[in-house]
Coordinates of C-alpha atoms and ligand atoms in Angstrom, one line a residue:
X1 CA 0.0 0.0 0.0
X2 CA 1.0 3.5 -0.6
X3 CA 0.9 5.9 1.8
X4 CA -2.1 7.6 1.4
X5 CA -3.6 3.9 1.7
X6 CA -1.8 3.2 4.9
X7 CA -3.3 6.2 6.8
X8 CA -7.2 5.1 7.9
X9 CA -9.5 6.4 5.3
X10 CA -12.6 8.2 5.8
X11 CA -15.3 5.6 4.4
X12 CA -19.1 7.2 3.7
X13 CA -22.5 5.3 3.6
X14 CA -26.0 6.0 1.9
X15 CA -28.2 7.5 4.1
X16 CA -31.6 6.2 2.9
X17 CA -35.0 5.5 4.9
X18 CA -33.2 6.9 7.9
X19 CA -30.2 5.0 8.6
X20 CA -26.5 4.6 7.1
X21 CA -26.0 1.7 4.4
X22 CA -23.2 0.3 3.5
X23 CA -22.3 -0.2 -0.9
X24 CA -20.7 -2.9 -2.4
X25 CA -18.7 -0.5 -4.2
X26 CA -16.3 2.4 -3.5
X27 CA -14.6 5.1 -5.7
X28 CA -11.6 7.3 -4.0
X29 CA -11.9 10.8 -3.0
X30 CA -8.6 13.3 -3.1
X31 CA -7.7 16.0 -0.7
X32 CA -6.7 18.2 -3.7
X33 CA -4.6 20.3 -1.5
X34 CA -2.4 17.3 -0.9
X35 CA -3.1 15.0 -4.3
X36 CA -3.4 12.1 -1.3
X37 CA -6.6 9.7 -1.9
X38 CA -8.6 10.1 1.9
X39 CA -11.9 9.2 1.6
X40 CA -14.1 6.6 0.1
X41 CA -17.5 7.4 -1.5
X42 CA -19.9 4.8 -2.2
X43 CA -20.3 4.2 -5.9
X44 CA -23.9 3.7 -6.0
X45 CA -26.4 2.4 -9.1
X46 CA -29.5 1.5 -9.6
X47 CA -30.4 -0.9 -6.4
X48 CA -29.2 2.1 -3.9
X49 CA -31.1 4.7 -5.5
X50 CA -34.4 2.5 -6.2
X51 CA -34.1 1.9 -2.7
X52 CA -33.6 5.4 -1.7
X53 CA -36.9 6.4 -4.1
X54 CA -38.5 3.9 -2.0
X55 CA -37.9 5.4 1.2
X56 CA -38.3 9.0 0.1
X57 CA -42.4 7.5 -1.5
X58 CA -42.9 5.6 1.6
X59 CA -42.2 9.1 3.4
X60 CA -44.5 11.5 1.7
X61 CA -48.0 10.6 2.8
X62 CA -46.5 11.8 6.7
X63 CA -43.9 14.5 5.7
X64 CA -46.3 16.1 3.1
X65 CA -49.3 16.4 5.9
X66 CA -47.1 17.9 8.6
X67 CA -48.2 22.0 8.7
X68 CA -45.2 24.1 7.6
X69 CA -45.3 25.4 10.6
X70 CA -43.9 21.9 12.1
X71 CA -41.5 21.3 9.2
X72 CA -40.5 24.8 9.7
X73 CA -39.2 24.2 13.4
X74 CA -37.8 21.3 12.4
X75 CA -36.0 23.0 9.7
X76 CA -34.9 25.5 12.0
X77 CA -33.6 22.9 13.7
X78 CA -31.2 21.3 11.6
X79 CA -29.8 24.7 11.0
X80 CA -28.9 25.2 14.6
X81 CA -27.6 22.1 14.6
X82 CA -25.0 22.4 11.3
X83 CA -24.6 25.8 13.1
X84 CA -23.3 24.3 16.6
X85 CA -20.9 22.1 14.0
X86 CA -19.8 25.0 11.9
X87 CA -16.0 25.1 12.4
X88 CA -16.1 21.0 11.7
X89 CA -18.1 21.4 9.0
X90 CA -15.8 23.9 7.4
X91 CA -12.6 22.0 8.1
X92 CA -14.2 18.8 5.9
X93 CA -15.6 21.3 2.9
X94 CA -11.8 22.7 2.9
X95 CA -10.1 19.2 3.1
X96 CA -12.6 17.7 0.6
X97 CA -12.5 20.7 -2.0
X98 CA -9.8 22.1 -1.8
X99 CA -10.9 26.1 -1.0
X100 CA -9.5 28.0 1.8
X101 CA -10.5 27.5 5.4
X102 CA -11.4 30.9 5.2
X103 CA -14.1 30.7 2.7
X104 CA -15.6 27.7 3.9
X105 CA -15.8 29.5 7.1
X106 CA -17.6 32.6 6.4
X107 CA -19.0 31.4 3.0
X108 CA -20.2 27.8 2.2
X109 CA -21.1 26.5 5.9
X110 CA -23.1 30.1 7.2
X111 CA -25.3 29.7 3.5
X112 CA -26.4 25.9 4.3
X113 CA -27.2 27.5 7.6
X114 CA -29.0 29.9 6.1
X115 CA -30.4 28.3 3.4
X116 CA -32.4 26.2 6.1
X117 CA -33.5 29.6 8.1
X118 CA -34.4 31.1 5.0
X119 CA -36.5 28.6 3.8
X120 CA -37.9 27.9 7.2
X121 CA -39.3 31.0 7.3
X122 CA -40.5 31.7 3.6
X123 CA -42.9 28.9 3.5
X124 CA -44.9 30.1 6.1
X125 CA -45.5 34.0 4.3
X126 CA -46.5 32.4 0.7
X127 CA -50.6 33.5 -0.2
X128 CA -52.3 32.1 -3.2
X129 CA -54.1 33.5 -5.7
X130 CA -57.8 34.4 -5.6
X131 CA -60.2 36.1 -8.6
X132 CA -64.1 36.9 -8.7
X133 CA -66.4 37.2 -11.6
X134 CA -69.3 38.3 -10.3
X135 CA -71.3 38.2 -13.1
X136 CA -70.7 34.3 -13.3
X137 CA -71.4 33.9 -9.4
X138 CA -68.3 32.7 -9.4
X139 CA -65.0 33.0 -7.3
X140 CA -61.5 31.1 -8.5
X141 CA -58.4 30.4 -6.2
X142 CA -55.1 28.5 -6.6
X143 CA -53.9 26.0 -3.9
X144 CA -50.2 24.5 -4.2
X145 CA -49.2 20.8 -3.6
X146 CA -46.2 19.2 -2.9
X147 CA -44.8 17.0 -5.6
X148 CA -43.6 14.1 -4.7
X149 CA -40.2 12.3 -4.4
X150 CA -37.8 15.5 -5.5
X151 CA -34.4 14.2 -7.6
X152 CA -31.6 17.0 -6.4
X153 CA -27.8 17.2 -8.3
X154 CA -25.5 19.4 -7.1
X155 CA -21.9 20.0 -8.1
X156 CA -18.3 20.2 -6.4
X157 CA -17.8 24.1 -6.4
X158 CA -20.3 24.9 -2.8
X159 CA -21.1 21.3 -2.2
X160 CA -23.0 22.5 1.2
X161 CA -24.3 25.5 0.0
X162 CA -25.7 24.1 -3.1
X163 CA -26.9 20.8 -1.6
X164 CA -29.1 22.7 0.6
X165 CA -29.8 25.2 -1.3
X166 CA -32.4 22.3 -3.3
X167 CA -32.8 20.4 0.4
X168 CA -34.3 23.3 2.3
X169 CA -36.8 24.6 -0.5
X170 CA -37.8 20.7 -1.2
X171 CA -39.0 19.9 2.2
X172 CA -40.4 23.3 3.3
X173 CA -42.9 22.8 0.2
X174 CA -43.6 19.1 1.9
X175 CA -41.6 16.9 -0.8
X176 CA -39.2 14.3 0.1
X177 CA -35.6 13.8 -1.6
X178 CA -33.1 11.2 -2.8
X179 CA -29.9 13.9 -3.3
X180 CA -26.7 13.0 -5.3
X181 CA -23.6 15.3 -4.3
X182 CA -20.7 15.7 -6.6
X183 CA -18.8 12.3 -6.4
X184 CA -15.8 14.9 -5.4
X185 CA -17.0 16.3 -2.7
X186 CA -19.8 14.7 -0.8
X187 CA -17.9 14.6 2.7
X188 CA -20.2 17.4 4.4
X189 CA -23.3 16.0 2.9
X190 CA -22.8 13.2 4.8
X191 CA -22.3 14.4 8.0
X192 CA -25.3 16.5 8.0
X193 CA -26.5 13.2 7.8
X194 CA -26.0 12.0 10.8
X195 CA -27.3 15.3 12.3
X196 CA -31.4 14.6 10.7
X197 CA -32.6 12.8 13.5
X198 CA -31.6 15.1 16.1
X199 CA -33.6 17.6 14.0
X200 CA -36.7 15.6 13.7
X201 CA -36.6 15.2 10.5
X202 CA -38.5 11.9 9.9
X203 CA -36.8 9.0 8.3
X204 CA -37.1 8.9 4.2
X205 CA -37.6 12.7 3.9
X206 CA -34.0 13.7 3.2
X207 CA -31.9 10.6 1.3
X208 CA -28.9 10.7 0.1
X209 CA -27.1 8.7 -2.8
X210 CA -23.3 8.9 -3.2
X211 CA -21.9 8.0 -6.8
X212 CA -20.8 9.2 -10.4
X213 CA -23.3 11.0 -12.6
X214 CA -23.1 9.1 -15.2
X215 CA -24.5 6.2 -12.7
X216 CA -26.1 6.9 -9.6
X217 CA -27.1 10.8 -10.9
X218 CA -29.1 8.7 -14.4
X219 CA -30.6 6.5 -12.2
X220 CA -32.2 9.4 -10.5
X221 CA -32.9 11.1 -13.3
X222 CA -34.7 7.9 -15.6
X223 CA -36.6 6.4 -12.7
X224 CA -40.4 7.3 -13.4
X225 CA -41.4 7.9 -9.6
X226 CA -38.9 11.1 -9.5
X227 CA -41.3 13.8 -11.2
X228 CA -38.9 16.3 -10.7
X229 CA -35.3 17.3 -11.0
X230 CA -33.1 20.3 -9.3
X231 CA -29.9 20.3 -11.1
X232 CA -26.8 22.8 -11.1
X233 CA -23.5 21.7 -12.6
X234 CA -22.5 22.2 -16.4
X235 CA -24.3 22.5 -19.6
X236 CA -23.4 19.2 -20.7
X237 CA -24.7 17.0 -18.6
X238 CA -28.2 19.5 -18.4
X239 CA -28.2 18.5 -22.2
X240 CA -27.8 14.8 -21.0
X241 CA -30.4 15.3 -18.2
X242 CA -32.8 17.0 -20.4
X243 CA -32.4 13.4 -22.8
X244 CA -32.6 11.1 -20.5
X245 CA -36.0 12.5 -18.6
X246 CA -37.7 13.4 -21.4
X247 CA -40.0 10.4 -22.2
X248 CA -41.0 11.2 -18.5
X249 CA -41.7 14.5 -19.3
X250 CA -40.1 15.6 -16.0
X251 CA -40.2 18.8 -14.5
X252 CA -36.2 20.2 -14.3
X253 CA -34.6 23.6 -12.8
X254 CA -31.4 23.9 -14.6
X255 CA -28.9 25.6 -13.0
X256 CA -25.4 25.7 -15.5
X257 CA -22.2 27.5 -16.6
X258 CA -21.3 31.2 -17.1
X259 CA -18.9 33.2 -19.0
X260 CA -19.6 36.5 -16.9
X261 CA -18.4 39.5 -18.0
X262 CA -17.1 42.8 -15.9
X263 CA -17.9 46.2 -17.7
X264 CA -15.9 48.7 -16.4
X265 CA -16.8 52.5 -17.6
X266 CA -14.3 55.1 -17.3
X267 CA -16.3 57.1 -14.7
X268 CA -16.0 54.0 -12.6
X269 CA -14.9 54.1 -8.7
X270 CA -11.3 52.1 -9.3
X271 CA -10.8 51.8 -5.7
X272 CA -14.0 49.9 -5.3
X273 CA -14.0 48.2 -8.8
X274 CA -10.7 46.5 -8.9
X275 CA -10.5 44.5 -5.1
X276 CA -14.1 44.0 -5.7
X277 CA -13.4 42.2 -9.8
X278 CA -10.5 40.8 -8.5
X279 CA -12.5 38.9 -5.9
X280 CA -14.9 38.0 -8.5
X281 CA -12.8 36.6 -10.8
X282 CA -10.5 34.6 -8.3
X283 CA -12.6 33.9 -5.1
X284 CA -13.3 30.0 -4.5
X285 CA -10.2 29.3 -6.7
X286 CA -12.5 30.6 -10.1
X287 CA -14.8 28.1 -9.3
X288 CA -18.2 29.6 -8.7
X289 CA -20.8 29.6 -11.6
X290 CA -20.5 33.7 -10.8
X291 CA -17.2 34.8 -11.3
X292 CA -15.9 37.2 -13.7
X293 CA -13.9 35.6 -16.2
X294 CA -14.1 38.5 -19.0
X295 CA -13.3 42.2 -18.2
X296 CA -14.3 45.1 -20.4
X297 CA -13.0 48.1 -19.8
X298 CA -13.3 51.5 -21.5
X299 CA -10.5 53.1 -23.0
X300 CA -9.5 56.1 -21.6
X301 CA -8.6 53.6 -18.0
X302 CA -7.6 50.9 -19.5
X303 CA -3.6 50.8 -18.9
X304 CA -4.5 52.2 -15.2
X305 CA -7.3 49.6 -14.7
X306 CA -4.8 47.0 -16.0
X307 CA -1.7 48.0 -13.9
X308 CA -3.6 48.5 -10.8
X309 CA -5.6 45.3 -11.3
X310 CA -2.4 43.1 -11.5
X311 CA -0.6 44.2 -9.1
X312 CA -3.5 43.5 -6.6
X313 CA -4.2 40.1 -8.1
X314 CA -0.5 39.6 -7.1
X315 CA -1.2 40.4 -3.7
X316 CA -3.4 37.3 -3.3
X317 CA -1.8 34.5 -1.9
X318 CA -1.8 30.8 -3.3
X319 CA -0.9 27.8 -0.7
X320 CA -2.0 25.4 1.8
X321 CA -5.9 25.9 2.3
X322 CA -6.5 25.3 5.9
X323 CA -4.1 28.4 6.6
X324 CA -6.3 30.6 7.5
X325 CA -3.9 33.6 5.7
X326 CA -4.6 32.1 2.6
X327 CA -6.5 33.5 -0.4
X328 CA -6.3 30.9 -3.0
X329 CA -6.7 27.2 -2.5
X330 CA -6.2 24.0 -4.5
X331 CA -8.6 23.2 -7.7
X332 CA -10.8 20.2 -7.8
X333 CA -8.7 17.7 -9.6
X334 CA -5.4 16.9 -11.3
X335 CA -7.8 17.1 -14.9
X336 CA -9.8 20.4 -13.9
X337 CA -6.1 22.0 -13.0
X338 CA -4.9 20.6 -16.5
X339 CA -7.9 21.8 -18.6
X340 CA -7.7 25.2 -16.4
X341 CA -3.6 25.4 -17.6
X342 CA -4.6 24.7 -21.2
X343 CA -6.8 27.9 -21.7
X344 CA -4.0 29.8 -20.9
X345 CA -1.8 27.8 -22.8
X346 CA -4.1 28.4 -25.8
X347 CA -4.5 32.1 -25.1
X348 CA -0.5 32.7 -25.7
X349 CA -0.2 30.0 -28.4
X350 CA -2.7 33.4 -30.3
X351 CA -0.6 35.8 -29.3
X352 CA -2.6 36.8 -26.2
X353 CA -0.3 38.3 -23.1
X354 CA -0.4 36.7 -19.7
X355 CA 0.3 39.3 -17.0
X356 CA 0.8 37.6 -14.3
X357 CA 0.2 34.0 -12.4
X358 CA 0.7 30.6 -14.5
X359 CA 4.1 30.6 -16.4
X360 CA 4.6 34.1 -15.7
X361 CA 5.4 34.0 -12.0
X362 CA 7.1 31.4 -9.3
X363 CA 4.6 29.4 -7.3
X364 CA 6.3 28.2 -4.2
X365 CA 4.3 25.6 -1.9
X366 CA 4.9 24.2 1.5
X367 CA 6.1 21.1 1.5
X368 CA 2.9 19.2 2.4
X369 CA 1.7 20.6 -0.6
X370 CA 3.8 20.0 -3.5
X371 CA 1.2 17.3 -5.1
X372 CA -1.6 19.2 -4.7
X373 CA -3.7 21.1 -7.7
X374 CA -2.9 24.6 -7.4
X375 CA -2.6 27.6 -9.4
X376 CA -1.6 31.9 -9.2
X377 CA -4.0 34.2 -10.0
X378 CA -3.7 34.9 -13.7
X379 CA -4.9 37.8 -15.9
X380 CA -4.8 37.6 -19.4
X381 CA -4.9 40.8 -22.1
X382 CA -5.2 41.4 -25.4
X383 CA -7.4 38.1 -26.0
X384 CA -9.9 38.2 -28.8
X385 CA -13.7 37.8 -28.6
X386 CA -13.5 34.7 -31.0
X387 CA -11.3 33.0 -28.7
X388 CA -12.1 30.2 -26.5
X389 CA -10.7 31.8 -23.3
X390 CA -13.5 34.4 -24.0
X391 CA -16.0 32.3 -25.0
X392 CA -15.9 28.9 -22.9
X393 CA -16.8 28.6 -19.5
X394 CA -12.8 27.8 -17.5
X395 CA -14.1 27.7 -13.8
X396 CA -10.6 28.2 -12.4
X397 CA -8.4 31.8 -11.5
X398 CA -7.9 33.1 -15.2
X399 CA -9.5 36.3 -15.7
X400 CA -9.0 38.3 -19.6
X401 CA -9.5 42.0 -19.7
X402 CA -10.0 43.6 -22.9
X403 CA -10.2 47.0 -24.0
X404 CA -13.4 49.1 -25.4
X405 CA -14.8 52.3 -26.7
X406 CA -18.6 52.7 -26.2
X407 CA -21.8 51.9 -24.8
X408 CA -23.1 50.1 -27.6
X409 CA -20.0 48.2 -28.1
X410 CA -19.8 46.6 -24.9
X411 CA -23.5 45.2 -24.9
X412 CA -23.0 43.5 -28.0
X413 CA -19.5 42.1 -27.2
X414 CA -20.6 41.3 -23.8
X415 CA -23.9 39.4 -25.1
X416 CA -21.5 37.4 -28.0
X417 CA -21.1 34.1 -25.6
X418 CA -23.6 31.2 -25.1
X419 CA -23.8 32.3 -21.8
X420 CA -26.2 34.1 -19.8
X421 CA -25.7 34.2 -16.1
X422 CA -24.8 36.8 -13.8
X423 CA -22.9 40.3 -15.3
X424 CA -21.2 43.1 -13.4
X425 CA -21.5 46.9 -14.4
X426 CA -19.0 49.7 -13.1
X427 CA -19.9 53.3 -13.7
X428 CA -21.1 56.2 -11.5
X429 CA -23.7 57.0 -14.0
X430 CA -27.4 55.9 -12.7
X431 CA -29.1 56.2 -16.3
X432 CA -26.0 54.3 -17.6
X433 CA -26.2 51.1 -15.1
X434 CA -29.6 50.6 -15.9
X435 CA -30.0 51.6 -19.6
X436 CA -26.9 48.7 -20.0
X437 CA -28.4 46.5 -17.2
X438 CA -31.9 45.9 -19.0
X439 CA -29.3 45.0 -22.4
X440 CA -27.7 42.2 -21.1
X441 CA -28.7 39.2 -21.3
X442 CA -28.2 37.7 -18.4
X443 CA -30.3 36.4 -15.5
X444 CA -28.2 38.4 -12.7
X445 CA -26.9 41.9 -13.0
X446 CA -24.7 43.6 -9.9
X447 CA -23.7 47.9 -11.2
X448 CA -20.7 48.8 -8.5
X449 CA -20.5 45.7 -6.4
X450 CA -20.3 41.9 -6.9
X451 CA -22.2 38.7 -5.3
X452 CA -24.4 40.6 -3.0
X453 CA -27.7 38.2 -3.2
X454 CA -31.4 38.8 -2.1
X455 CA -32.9 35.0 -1.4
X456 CA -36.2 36.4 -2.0
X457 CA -35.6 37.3 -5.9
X458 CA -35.0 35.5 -8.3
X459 CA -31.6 33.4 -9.3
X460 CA -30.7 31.9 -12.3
X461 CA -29.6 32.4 -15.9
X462 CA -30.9 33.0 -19.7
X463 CA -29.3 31.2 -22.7
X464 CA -27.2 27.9 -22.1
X465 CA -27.1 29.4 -18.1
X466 CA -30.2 27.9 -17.6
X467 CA -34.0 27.1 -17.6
X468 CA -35.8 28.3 -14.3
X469 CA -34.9 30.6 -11.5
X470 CA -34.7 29.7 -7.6
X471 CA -35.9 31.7 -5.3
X472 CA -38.5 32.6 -2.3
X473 CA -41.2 32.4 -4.9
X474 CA -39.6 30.8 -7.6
X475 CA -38.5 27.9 -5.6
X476 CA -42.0 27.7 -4.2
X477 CA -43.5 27.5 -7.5
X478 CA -40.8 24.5 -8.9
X479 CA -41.6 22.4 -6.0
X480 CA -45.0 22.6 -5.4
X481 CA -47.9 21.6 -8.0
X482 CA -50.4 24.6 -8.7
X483 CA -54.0 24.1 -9.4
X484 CA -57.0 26.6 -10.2
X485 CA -60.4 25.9 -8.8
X486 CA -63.4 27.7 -9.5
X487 CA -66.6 27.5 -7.3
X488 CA -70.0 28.8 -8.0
X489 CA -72.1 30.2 -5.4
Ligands
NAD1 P1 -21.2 18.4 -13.7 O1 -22.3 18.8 -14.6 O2 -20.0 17.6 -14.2 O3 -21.7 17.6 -12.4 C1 -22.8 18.2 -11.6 C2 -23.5 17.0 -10.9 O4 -24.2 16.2 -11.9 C3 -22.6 16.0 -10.2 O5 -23.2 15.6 -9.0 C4 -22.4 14.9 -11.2 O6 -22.1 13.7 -10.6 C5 -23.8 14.9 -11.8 N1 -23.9 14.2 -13.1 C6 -22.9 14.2 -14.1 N2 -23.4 13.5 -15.2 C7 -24.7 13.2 -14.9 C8 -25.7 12.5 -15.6 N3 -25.4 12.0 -16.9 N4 -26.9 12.3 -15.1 C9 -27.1 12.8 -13.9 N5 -26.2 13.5 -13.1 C10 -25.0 13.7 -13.6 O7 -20.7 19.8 -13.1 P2 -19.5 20.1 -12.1 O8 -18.2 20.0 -12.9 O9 -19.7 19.2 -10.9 O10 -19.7 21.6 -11.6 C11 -19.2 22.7 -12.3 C12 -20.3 23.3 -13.2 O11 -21.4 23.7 -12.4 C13 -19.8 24.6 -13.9 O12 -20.3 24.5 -15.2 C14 -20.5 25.6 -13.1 O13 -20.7 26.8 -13.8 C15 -21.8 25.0 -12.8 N6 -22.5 25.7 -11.7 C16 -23.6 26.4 -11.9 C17 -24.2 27.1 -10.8 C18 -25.5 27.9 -11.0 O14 -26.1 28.2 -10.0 N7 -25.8 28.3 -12.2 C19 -23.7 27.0 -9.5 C20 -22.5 26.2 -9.4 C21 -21.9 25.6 -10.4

């Protein structure tokens, strides 16, 4: 055995109709800060997640009666209890994903928290609709129904955050899950877990399935008692999704990729704009759906913007995650740190210039951390629209920062990608921000700051970003069933 096999691995089970089961089958997990294999997640197929449906079916008549009120306090609940776990928690995000212990700190592990509270509390303010035509004697009202068994995916970026993003909206509405974390990170999943029954919550309502996509995840999304699927992770596999459930006719909320771009007008307030595009183009490691990856600026700043944007790019520090001093952690993988190298490979091999980070400057690592999957900072000029480092999603700490002229320029040149997520707009000019903020097409829009969120309004993107938005309302609506009586009187 090596010596990443010699140390005691961490081994996860199934968590379905209540209790921990054991797989017949494993895959290995990395600590990507290390390259070391330290955990085991159950590679599950078809029997786990049948049995997991199973559970989550047998669960609905009781979970779906409760009031929300009661699956409120319960919900409530389980956030005080991930809340009394919170530094442990945080430690296992970092370990499993790689990002700083910083970010899982005040990031990933207070949003599950959250996410619970929020949702806790937004089912029990929701009214329906009510009309009258009084000429017909008649009055018409909505009422909304849970679903049924609810199929949530969630990716490796947030695992937590995005887990229970789905998890606390499901339930509130009175649905039960079966859940399939990322295959890369599924540690904290787990151990929320163990934390349900404390909470109340009854066995079956929350299940969760460990495994690949291409296994576990298809099972989910092909078996006909799952009417519904939450998914965020990449375009391609919502394409695959969107196959594979459609002789169901299944309802999906698709949550994908980005290629966000940063317009930066020359009336913009640089000492506000550049820490806060910097943050958004290399916070998480690159890796959230939301980050900046293409910078427009106007220009008359352009050279300043450029200058003054490296050098504080350079200021963030790369290395061992669970240092607290630490900006940048490790990526998800050995092949995500590859194809995240090759953009930047392919941006010189057109005569693009790399200011700083990868190839350009020295990355020194502890000793500890020599194997692991890290990466500087690295900004990237002079790139052309056609290029793929402009057009294709990267998900990793490469920003490219281009130059323009006008208003009209920039909307179509920012619009020119597949993409339609989130967009940032700097300027001090109010008619500006919103004359270009209704142009974009893209389902989030932040003038002068990045990332600041409203759980009540809508999230989500346009184009190949997405079908569906989540929300206080929106998420309502996805996981409940709407119908429209009319009575006569
Ligand atoms: P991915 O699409 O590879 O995987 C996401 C999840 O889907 C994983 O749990 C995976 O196991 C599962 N999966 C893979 N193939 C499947 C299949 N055939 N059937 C069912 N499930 C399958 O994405 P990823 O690499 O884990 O995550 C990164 C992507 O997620 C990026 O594109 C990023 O932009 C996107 N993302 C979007 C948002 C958003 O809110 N819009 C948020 C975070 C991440």
């Amino acid at each position: 055995p090596t010596m990443a096999h010699s140390k005691a691995l961490l081994v996860l089970e199934n968590f379905i109709g209540g209790k921990f089961v054991p797989c017949s089958s494993y895959i290995d997990s990395y600590n990507p800060s290390t390259g070391d294999v330290y955990c085991r997640v159950p590679d599950s197929g078809k029997e786990e997640v049948e049995a997991a449906i199973k559970a989550a079916k047998d669960a609905f008549p009781i979970w779906s009666s409760k009031s929300p009120l009661e699956r409120s306090q319960i919900m409530n609940k389980l956030a005080d209890l991930i809340e009394h776990d919170l530094e442990a928690f945080a430690q296992a995000e970092s370990k499993d994903q790689g990002k700083t212990i910083t970010f899982a700190r005040t990031v990933d592990i207070p949003r599950a928290v959250h996410n619970f509270r929020f949702f806790a509390s937004s089912i029990l303010h929701h009214v329906t609709e009510c009309t009258e035509m009084p000429a017909m004697g008649c009055v018409h009202y909505t009422s909304r129904a849970p679903v049924g068994v609810a199929g949530l995916i969630s990716p490796w970026n947030l695992p937590l955050y995005l887990l229970t993003w789905k998890i606390a909206p499901a339930i509130a509405c009175g649905n039960t899950v079966v859940a399939k974390p990322s295959e890369m990170t599924s540690v904290t999943a787990w151990m929320m877990c163990k934390l349900l029954e404390k909470a109340g919550v009854p066995p079956g309502v929350v299940n969760v399935v460990f495994g690949t996509g291409a296994k576990a995840g298809e099972a989910l999304v092909c078996h006909p008692d799952v009417p519904l699927i939450s998914f965020t992770g990449s375009t391609r596999t919502a394409q695959r999704i969107t196959e594979r459930s459609a002789p169901h006719c299944k309802r999906l909320s698709l949550e994908l990729g980005g290629k966000n771009p940063a317009i930066i007008f020359d009336d913009a307030d640089l000492s506000q704009c550049i820490p806060t595009t910097v943050r958004s183009s290399f916070a998480n490691q690159g890796e959230i759906c939301l980050c900046t990856s293409r910078i427009f600026v106007q220009r008359g700043i352009y050279s300043e913007f450029l200058k003054r944007f490296v050098a504080e790019a350079k200021k963030w520090k790369t290395g061992n995650p669970s240092d607290p001093t630490i900006d940048v952690g490790a990526l998800i993988s050995k092949e995500h740190l590859e194809k995240v190298r090759s953009y930047v490979k392919k941006a010189q091999a057109e005569g693009a210039r790399v200011l700083c980070g990868e190839g350009v400057d020295p990355l020194a690592l502890p000793p500890g951390n020599q194997k692991g999957y890290f990466m500087l900072p690295t900004v990237i000029a002079e790139v052309k629209d056609d290029s793929c480092c402009m057009q294709e999603e990267i998900f990793g700490p490469v920003t490219c920062v281009v130059a323009f002229d006008t208003e009209e320029e920039v909307i179509r040149r920012a619009n020119g990608v597949k993409y339609g997520l989130a967009a940032t707009v700097w300027s001090g000019n109010v008619g500006r921000v919103h004359r270009v903020a209704h142009r974009l097409q893209s389902g989030l829009v932040w003038t002068n700051c990045w990332l600041v969120r409203d759980l009540n309004l809508p999230f989500g993107g346009m184009k190949a970003s997405g079908i569906g938005r989540e929300g206080a309302k929106d998420s309502y609506e996805f996981f409940t069933e709407v119908k429209t009586i009319t009575i006569k009187h």
